[in-house]
Amino acid sequence: MSEPSGPTMASIGRVAGVSRQTVWNVLHAPDKVRPETRARVERAIRDERYRPNRVARSLRTRSARLLGYCMEPRGGPDLNPVQDRFLHAVTEAAEARGYHVLLFTTQRGDPGRRASSRGGREDDRLDGYAELLAEAAVDGFVLSDTTVDDPRQAWLHERGVPYAAFGRSWSDGEDPGPWVDIDGAAGVESAVTHLYEQGHRRIGFVGWPTGSGVGEDRVSGWRRGCERLGLAPGPLARGDNTSDTGQALAAELLDGPDAPTALVCVSDVLALGCLAELRRRGLRPGADIGVTGFDDAPFAALPGVELSSVEQPIERVGADVVRLLIDQLTGEPPAESHIVLAPSLRVRASSIHPTTDPVTP
Amino acid sequence: MSEPSGPTMASIGRVAGVSRQTVWNVLHAPDKVRPETRARVERAIRDERYRPNRVARSLRTRSARLLGYCMEPRGGPDLNPVQDRFLHAVTEAAEARGYHVLLFTTQRGDPGRRASSRGGREDDRLDGYAELLAEAAVDGFVLSDTTVDDPRQAWLHERGVPYAAFGRSWSDGEDPGPWVDIDGAAGVESAVTHLYEQGHRRIGFVGWPTGSGVGEDRVSGWRRGCERLGLAPGPLARGDNTSDTGQALAAELLDGPDAPTALVCVSDVLALGCLAELRRRGLRPGADIGVTGFDDAPFAALPGVELSSVEQPIERVGADVVRLLIDQLTGEPPAESHIVLAPSLRVRASSIHPTTDPVTP
DNA sequence: ACCTGTGATGTGATCGATCAAATTCGCTAC
DNA sequence: GTAGCGAATTTGATCGATCACATCACAGGT
């Protein structure tokens, strides 16, 4: 029951008959130590199963070697598939550089602390960030789900707090900090191209309400794709990110003046609604109407869904975000501060026209 | 660019004209301090925005106030919906007690460290646990996805490492440690009951291969339910957790000697395969054949799926796991060490018989 | 006046790794 | 023989909170 309290540099030194500093040298500057001494110390380290105490190291070096990540309260079924993979990727990349990920939430646990905030009330969402920072519990933050002019980015930037974001800042002004993002426009454009190759000439778009950076980016890809292929952009409908909305929007477009033969959707959830509407009308996805989504959510691959979708290289994003962040922490020369990654279309039944041979340009 | 290096107890003391220990007393034993002194110190704390340094505290008290959680490499599309919610719940519950969650993975980042392990090679999956422990980086672990006789539980138990698991140990022997689990049998039984009330008298089961504790638990609920209702258990088919398999198993059962009118599935993924097979045969889920799943995965609620499913109270599980773990850490008297929570059936179209009035017993 | 007890506050040492500077050691050169 | 030089190794101090005592002030009792 008592604390065994593992070996320390001092205890290793005692075993090997050297001082604690020599032990440190063996670990961090081996060539400063005479080979036979080193061997003796290394043996002691192995025998005693010594591992440096992370906490003590953190105190001295003033770096926790921890990256903060805020778990947003789960919204719709949309963000989830990404968050899981992203976290895994971030954790793995961080470990490769000797860091770990520390999770926190926006709702502060200890109610007593809420009062300690001074008059000028900051955004509640920032409290968690502020607290971890003040407690020196993390060295920096990984952000995700950034919005247009995300207050967190400005807040962190003002205070000189290291961070890196998944999602560009979408700000008109200069960028507060480094980010990694997916080229949504390119992803959608590739979907348009694919549908064109399947024989479609009237391609509609099902999007989100205006105002979201991500959403506008994807619409622009659709416009660009149509333009490049010499098509007049088909009809456009917008609504919030639920499959019921998707179903309604699909109906709207199909009943409209110039009904599209293919629907490019800004998200898989909306696309699923479209598929439901097609089924209701007895139309076969792919054969009668081409449909594509975005995100490659887990359900897209399921039998009975088989939704073509733009897959985001989340693992790459996670790795790059961590690299940008840790490079800042270690004072590495910042190679680049904005990374845009290309997504790739995963073609499934919902967009394949059985009788049309794919045409590669 | 230079380190502002926030306020410390000593600096607060200097501002308030007292010693660091008095500052400590104000924070941890306020009644030992004269009210006017206390006021002065509290003012300084507020003015300077002092927050105790977590790292220094950890070093002195030998507790990182961090709970380790291992991100398993994502397997199929099955576990994900749960992991996300679970992590959020765990993080939130931990924060309420002044702890945070530290993520790690099984693949060790630093390749140099692999060699440092001695001859008798431990299970690779345990290395991450061992390392964090040796580095004193965490105080305990939260486990999930426990298997029958999970080696991690025994390993941690042997070393007296505090932990709590989501998922019982399923061991025949005595339990190595505390866990929280979901009463899968009860969940499946409620699905059977529900289908019975919908008029079904021949209820089949689509399960996993024998050997998984979770799977056997759920089968037993099906058997128990049938027995209680005076039904002969319908046919049973087993296969791995993919929807393709689900489709095949559904076909097998429906073509079998005594075809069931309802299918209870051990997972949503398998259930989805069943739905696909029904659609292929022109059978309407709910009206012709009742189907239920398990997990209430995000896709179960989607239009075009509408799968009845057993929903697990993941948030409760997370909160309880954290409670069991932190109670150990703080030396709280262990109130209970095994918690079984009841899941609840979410009824959707896939199991509702349009013409049958529900009968409540 | 003296001792004692209690409440309030201050000082020293500690956790373990790290940084800076001091010391010892091994060897050559005068 | 020893001054000198570089390599090898050691000692001292530090990060900030915490614990264990030490000290101080002041009250009441004899």
Short mmCIF file of C-alpha atoms in Angstrom, two decimals, chain B residues 109-308:
data_model
loop_
_atom_site.label_atom_id
_atom_site.label_comp_id
_atom_site.label_asym_id
_atom_site.label_seq_id
_atom_site.Cartn_x
_atom_site.Cartn_y
_atom_site.Cartn_z
CA GLY B 109 5.85 6.92 -30.89
CA ASP B 110 9.50 6.96 -29.89
CA PRO B 111 11.07 3.96 -31.56
CA GLY B 112 14.13 4.12 -29.32
CA ARG B 113 12.07 3.15 -26.34
CA ARG B 114 10.93 -0.17 -27.71
CA ALA B 115 14.41 -1.53 -27.22
CA SER B 116 14.53 -0.53 -23.58
CA SER B 117 12.13 -3.26 -22.64
CA ARG B 118 13.75 -6.25 -21.07
CA GLY B 119 13.75 -9.80 -22.42
CA GLY B 120 10.41 -11.20 -21.31
CA ARG B 121 8.35 -9.35 -23.90
CA GLU B 122 5.11 -8.07 -22.45
CA ASP B 123 2.04 -7.74 -24.55
CA ASP B 124 2.62 -4.80 -26.85
CA ARG B 125 -0.66 -3.27 -25.88
CA LEU B 126 0.55 -2.89 -22.33
CA ASP B 127 3.65 -0.89 -23.15
CA GLY B 128 1.77 2.36 -23.31
CA TYR B 129 0.25 1.74 -19.92
CA ALA B 130 3.58 0.78 -18.41
CA GLU B 131 5.32 3.81 -19.76
CA LEU B 132 2.83 6.37 -18.54
CA LEU B 133 2.90 4.72 -15.19
CA ALA B 134 6.67 4.67 -14.91
CA GLU B 135 6.81 8.31 -15.92
CA ALA B 136 4.24 9.12 -13.26
CA ALA B 137 2.26 10.86 -15.97
CA VAL B 138 -1.13 9.53 -14.89
CA ASP B 139 -2.72 8.41 -11.66
CA GLY B 140 -4.86 5.67 -13.12
CA PHE B 141 -6.52 4.34 -16.21
CA VAL B 142 -9.93 4.21 -17.77
CA LEU B 143 -10.39 1.06 -19.83
CA SER B 144 -12.96 0.33 -22.45
CA ASP B 145 -13.60 -2.41 -24.97
CA THR B 146 -12.63 -5.02 -22.43
CA THR B 147 -12.56 -8.58 -23.65
CA VAL B 148 -12.93 -11.89 -21.89
CA ASP B 149 -10.08 -12.12 -19.40
CA ASP B 150 -8.63 -8.89 -20.69
CA PRO B 151 -4.87 -9.01 -20.07
CA ARG B 152 -4.87 -5.33 -19.17
CA GLN B 153 -7.05 -5.85 -16.14
CA ALA B 154 -4.86 -8.59 -14.71
CA TRP B 155 -1.73 -6.62 -15.49
CA LEU B 156 -2.96 -3.47 -13.80
CA HIS B 157 -4.37 -5.39 -10.88
CA GLU B 158 -1.09 -7.19 -10.22
CA ARG B 159 0.75 -3.91 -10.03
CA GLY B 160 -1.84 -2.26 -7.86
CA VAL B 161 -2.54 0.37 -10.47
CA PRO B 162 -5.87 2.12 -10.00
CA TYR B 163 -8.23 1.65 -12.90
CA ALA B 164 -11.88 1.29 -13.76
CA ALA B 165 -13.30 -0.37 -16.84
CA PHE B 166 -16.23 0.06 -19.13
CA GLY B 167 -17.15 -3.56 -19.60
CA ARG B 168 -17.09 -6.33 -17.06
CA SER B 169 -14.13 -8.64 -17.00
CA TRP B 170 -16.18 -11.68 -18.05
CA SER B 171 -13.72 -13.75 -16.15
CA ASP B 172 -14.73 -16.93 -14.39
CA GLY B 173 -12.40 -16.18 -11.52
CA GLU B 174 -12.66 -13.31 -9.10
CA ASP B 175 -12.86 -9.83 -10.53
CA PRO B 176 -9.56 -8.04 -10.77
CA GLY B 177 -11.14 -4.65 -10.40
CA PRO B 178 -14.08 -2.32 -10.63
CA TRP B 179 -16.15 -1.96 -13.75
CA VAL B 180 -19.33 -0.49 -15.11
CA ASP B 181 -21.26 -2.33 -17.72
CA ILE B 182 -24.51 -2.40 -19.57
CA ASP B 183 -27.00 -5.14 -18.99
CA GLY B 184 -26.98 -6.42 -22.55
CA ALA B 185 -29.18 -9.38 -21.69
CA ALA B 186 -31.85 -7.11 -20.29
CA GLY B 187 -31.63 -4.90 -23.37
CA VAL B 188 -32.12 -7.78 -25.73
CA GLU B 189 -34.87 -9.17 -23.56
CA SER B 190 -36.74 -5.90 -23.79
CA ALA B 191 -36.44 -6.09 -27.56
CA VAL B 192 -37.89 -9.60 -27.50
CA THR B 193 -40.73 -8.43 -25.30
CA HIS B 194 -41.42 -5.53 -27.58
CA LEU B 195 -41.58 -7.77 -30.62
CA TYR B 196 -43.86 -10.15 -28.75
CA GLU B 197 -46.17 -7.26 -28.05
CA GLN B 198 -46.12 -6.48 -31.74
CA GLY B 199 -47.56 -9.88 -32.37
CA HIS B 200 -44.42 -11.86 -33.15
CA ARG B 201 -44.24 -15.43 -31.85
CA ARG B 202 -41.22 -16.76 -33.71
CA ILE B 203 -38.26 -14.54 -32.94
CA GLY B 204 -34.83 -15.32 -34.35
CA PHE B 205 -31.47 -14.05 -33.22
CA VAL B 206 -28.55 -12.79 -35.28
CA GLY B 207 -25.43 -12.90 -33.15
CA TRP B 208 -21.68 -12.83 -33.07
CA PRO B 209 -19.45 -15.88 -33.05
CA THR B 210 -19.30 -17.60 -29.69
CA GLY B 211 -16.60 -16.54 -27.29
CA SER B 212 -17.22 -12.86 -26.79
CA GLY B 213 -18.58 -12.04 -23.38
CA VAL B 214 -20.73 -9.25 -24.66
CA GLY B 215 -22.16 -11.42 -27.40
CA GLU B 216 -23.04 -14.32 -25.12
CA ASP B 217 -24.64 -11.96 -22.65
CA ARG B 218 -26.95 -10.66 -25.35
CA VAL B 219 -27.84 -14.13 -26.62
CA SER B 220 -28.77 -15.13 -23.11
CA GLY B 221 -31.17 -12.20 -22.94
CA TRP B 222 -32.86 -13.44 -26.05
CA ARG B 223 -33.18 -16.98 -24.65
CA ARG B 224 -34.45 -15.68 -21.34
CA GLY B 225 -37.00 -13.44 -23.03
CA CYS B 226 -38.39 -16.21 -25.19
CA GLU B 227 -38.58 -18.53 -22.24
CA ARG B 228 -40.36 -16.02 -20.05
CA LEU B 229 -42.91 -15.40 -22.79
CA GLY B 230 -43.47 -19.10 -23.33
CA LEU B 231 -41.90 -19.09 -26.79
CA ALA B 232 -39.53 -21.66 -28.16
CA PRO B 233 -36.39 -19.67 -29.02
CA GLY B 234 -36.48 -19.09 -32.75
CA PRO B 235 -33.53 -19.93 -34.99
CA LEU B 236 -30.09 -18.55 -34.20
CA ALA B 237 -27.35 -17.57 -36.61
CA ARG B 238 -23.90 -16.24 -35.90
CA GLY B 239 -21.28 -14.31 -37.81
CA ASP B 240 -18.81 -11.49 -37.57
CA ASN B 241 -19.86 -7.91 -37.17
CA THR B 242 -20.34 -6.62 -40.71
CA SER B 243 -23.52 -5.75 -42.50
CA ASP B 244 -22.65 -8.10 -45.34
CA THR B 245 -22.61 -10.90 -42.84
CA GLY B 246 -25.88 -9.61 -41.43
CA GLN B 247 -27.44 -9.84 -44.83
CA ALA B 248 -26.23 -13.40 -45.32
CA LEU B 249 -27.40 -14.48 -41.88
CA ALA B 250 -30.83 -12.97 -42.43
CA ALA B 251 -31.13 -14.89 -45.67
CA GLU B 252 -30.07 -18.07 -43.91
CA LEU B 253 -32.69 -17.69 -41.20
CA LEU B 254 -35.51 -16.66 -43.52
CA ASP B 255 -34.86 -19.61 -45.79
CA GLY B 256 -34.52 -22.01 -42.88
CA PRO B 257 -37.04 -24.63 -41.75
CA ASP B 258 -39.00 -22.50 -39.32
CA ALA B 259 -38.57 -18.97 -40.57
CA PRO B 260 -38.86 -16.30 -37.89
CA THR B 261 -41.17 -13.31 -38.22
CA ALA B 262 -38.78 -11.11 -36.30
CA LEU B 263 -35.02 -10.79 -36.04
CA VAL B 264 -33.26 -9.59 -32.92
CA CYS B 265 -29.71 -8.57 -33.78
CA VAL B 266 -26.73 -8.34 -31.52
CA SER B 267 -25.61 -5.12 -33.19
CA ASP B 268 -26.86 -2.34 -35.42
CA VAL B 269 -24.37 -3.20 -38.11
CA LEU B 270 -25.72 -6.72 -38.41
CA ALA B 271 -29.27 -5.42 -38.21
CA LEU B 272 -28.57 -3.12 -41.12
CA GLY B 273 -27.51 -6.11 -43.17
CA CYS B 274 -30.79 -7.79 -42.27
CA LEU B 275 -32.73 -4.75 -43.41
CA ALA B 276 -30.87 -4.86 -46.72
CA GLU B 277 -31.85 -8.49 -47.18
CA LEU B 278 -35.48 -7.73 -46.40
CA ARG B 279 -35.49 -4.94 -48.94
CA ARG B 280 -33.94 -7.25 -51.49
CA ARG B 281 -36.80 -9.69 -50.96
CA GLY B 282 -39.41 -6.99 -51.09
CA LEU B 283 -40.27 -7.48 -47.44
CA ARG B 284 -41.14 -4.40 -45.41
CA PRO B 285 -39.30 -4.05 -42.10
CA GLY B 286 -41.80 -3.71 -39.30
CA ALA B 287 -44.82 -4.65 -41.33
CA ASP B 288 -43.58 -7.99 -42.62
CA ILE B 289 -40.57 -8.76 -40.46
CA GLY B 290 -39.64 -7.02 -37.23
CA VAL B 291 -35.99 -6.12 -36.76
CA THR B 292 -34.12 -4.71 -33.80
CA GLY B 293 -30.47 -3.79 -33.38
CA PHE B 294 -28.20 -2.91 -30.50
CA ASP B 295 -26.12 0.21 -29.77
CA ASP B 296 -28.37 2.85 -31.26
CA ALA B 297 -25.65 3.88 -33.65
CA PRO B 298 -26.13 7.26 -35.30
CA PHE B 299 -27.30 5.72 -38.54
CA ALA B 300 -30.13 3.83 -36.84
CA ALA B 301 -32.19 7.01 -36.64
CA LEU B 302 -31.63 8.05 -40.24
CA PRO B 303 -34.54 8.12 -42.67
CA GLY B 304 -34.55 5.03 -44.80
CA VAL B 305 -33.11 3.06 -41.91
CA GLU B 306 -35.33 3.73 -38.90
CA LEU B 307 -33.96 0.82 -37.02
CA SER B 308 -35.27 0.03 -33.56
#
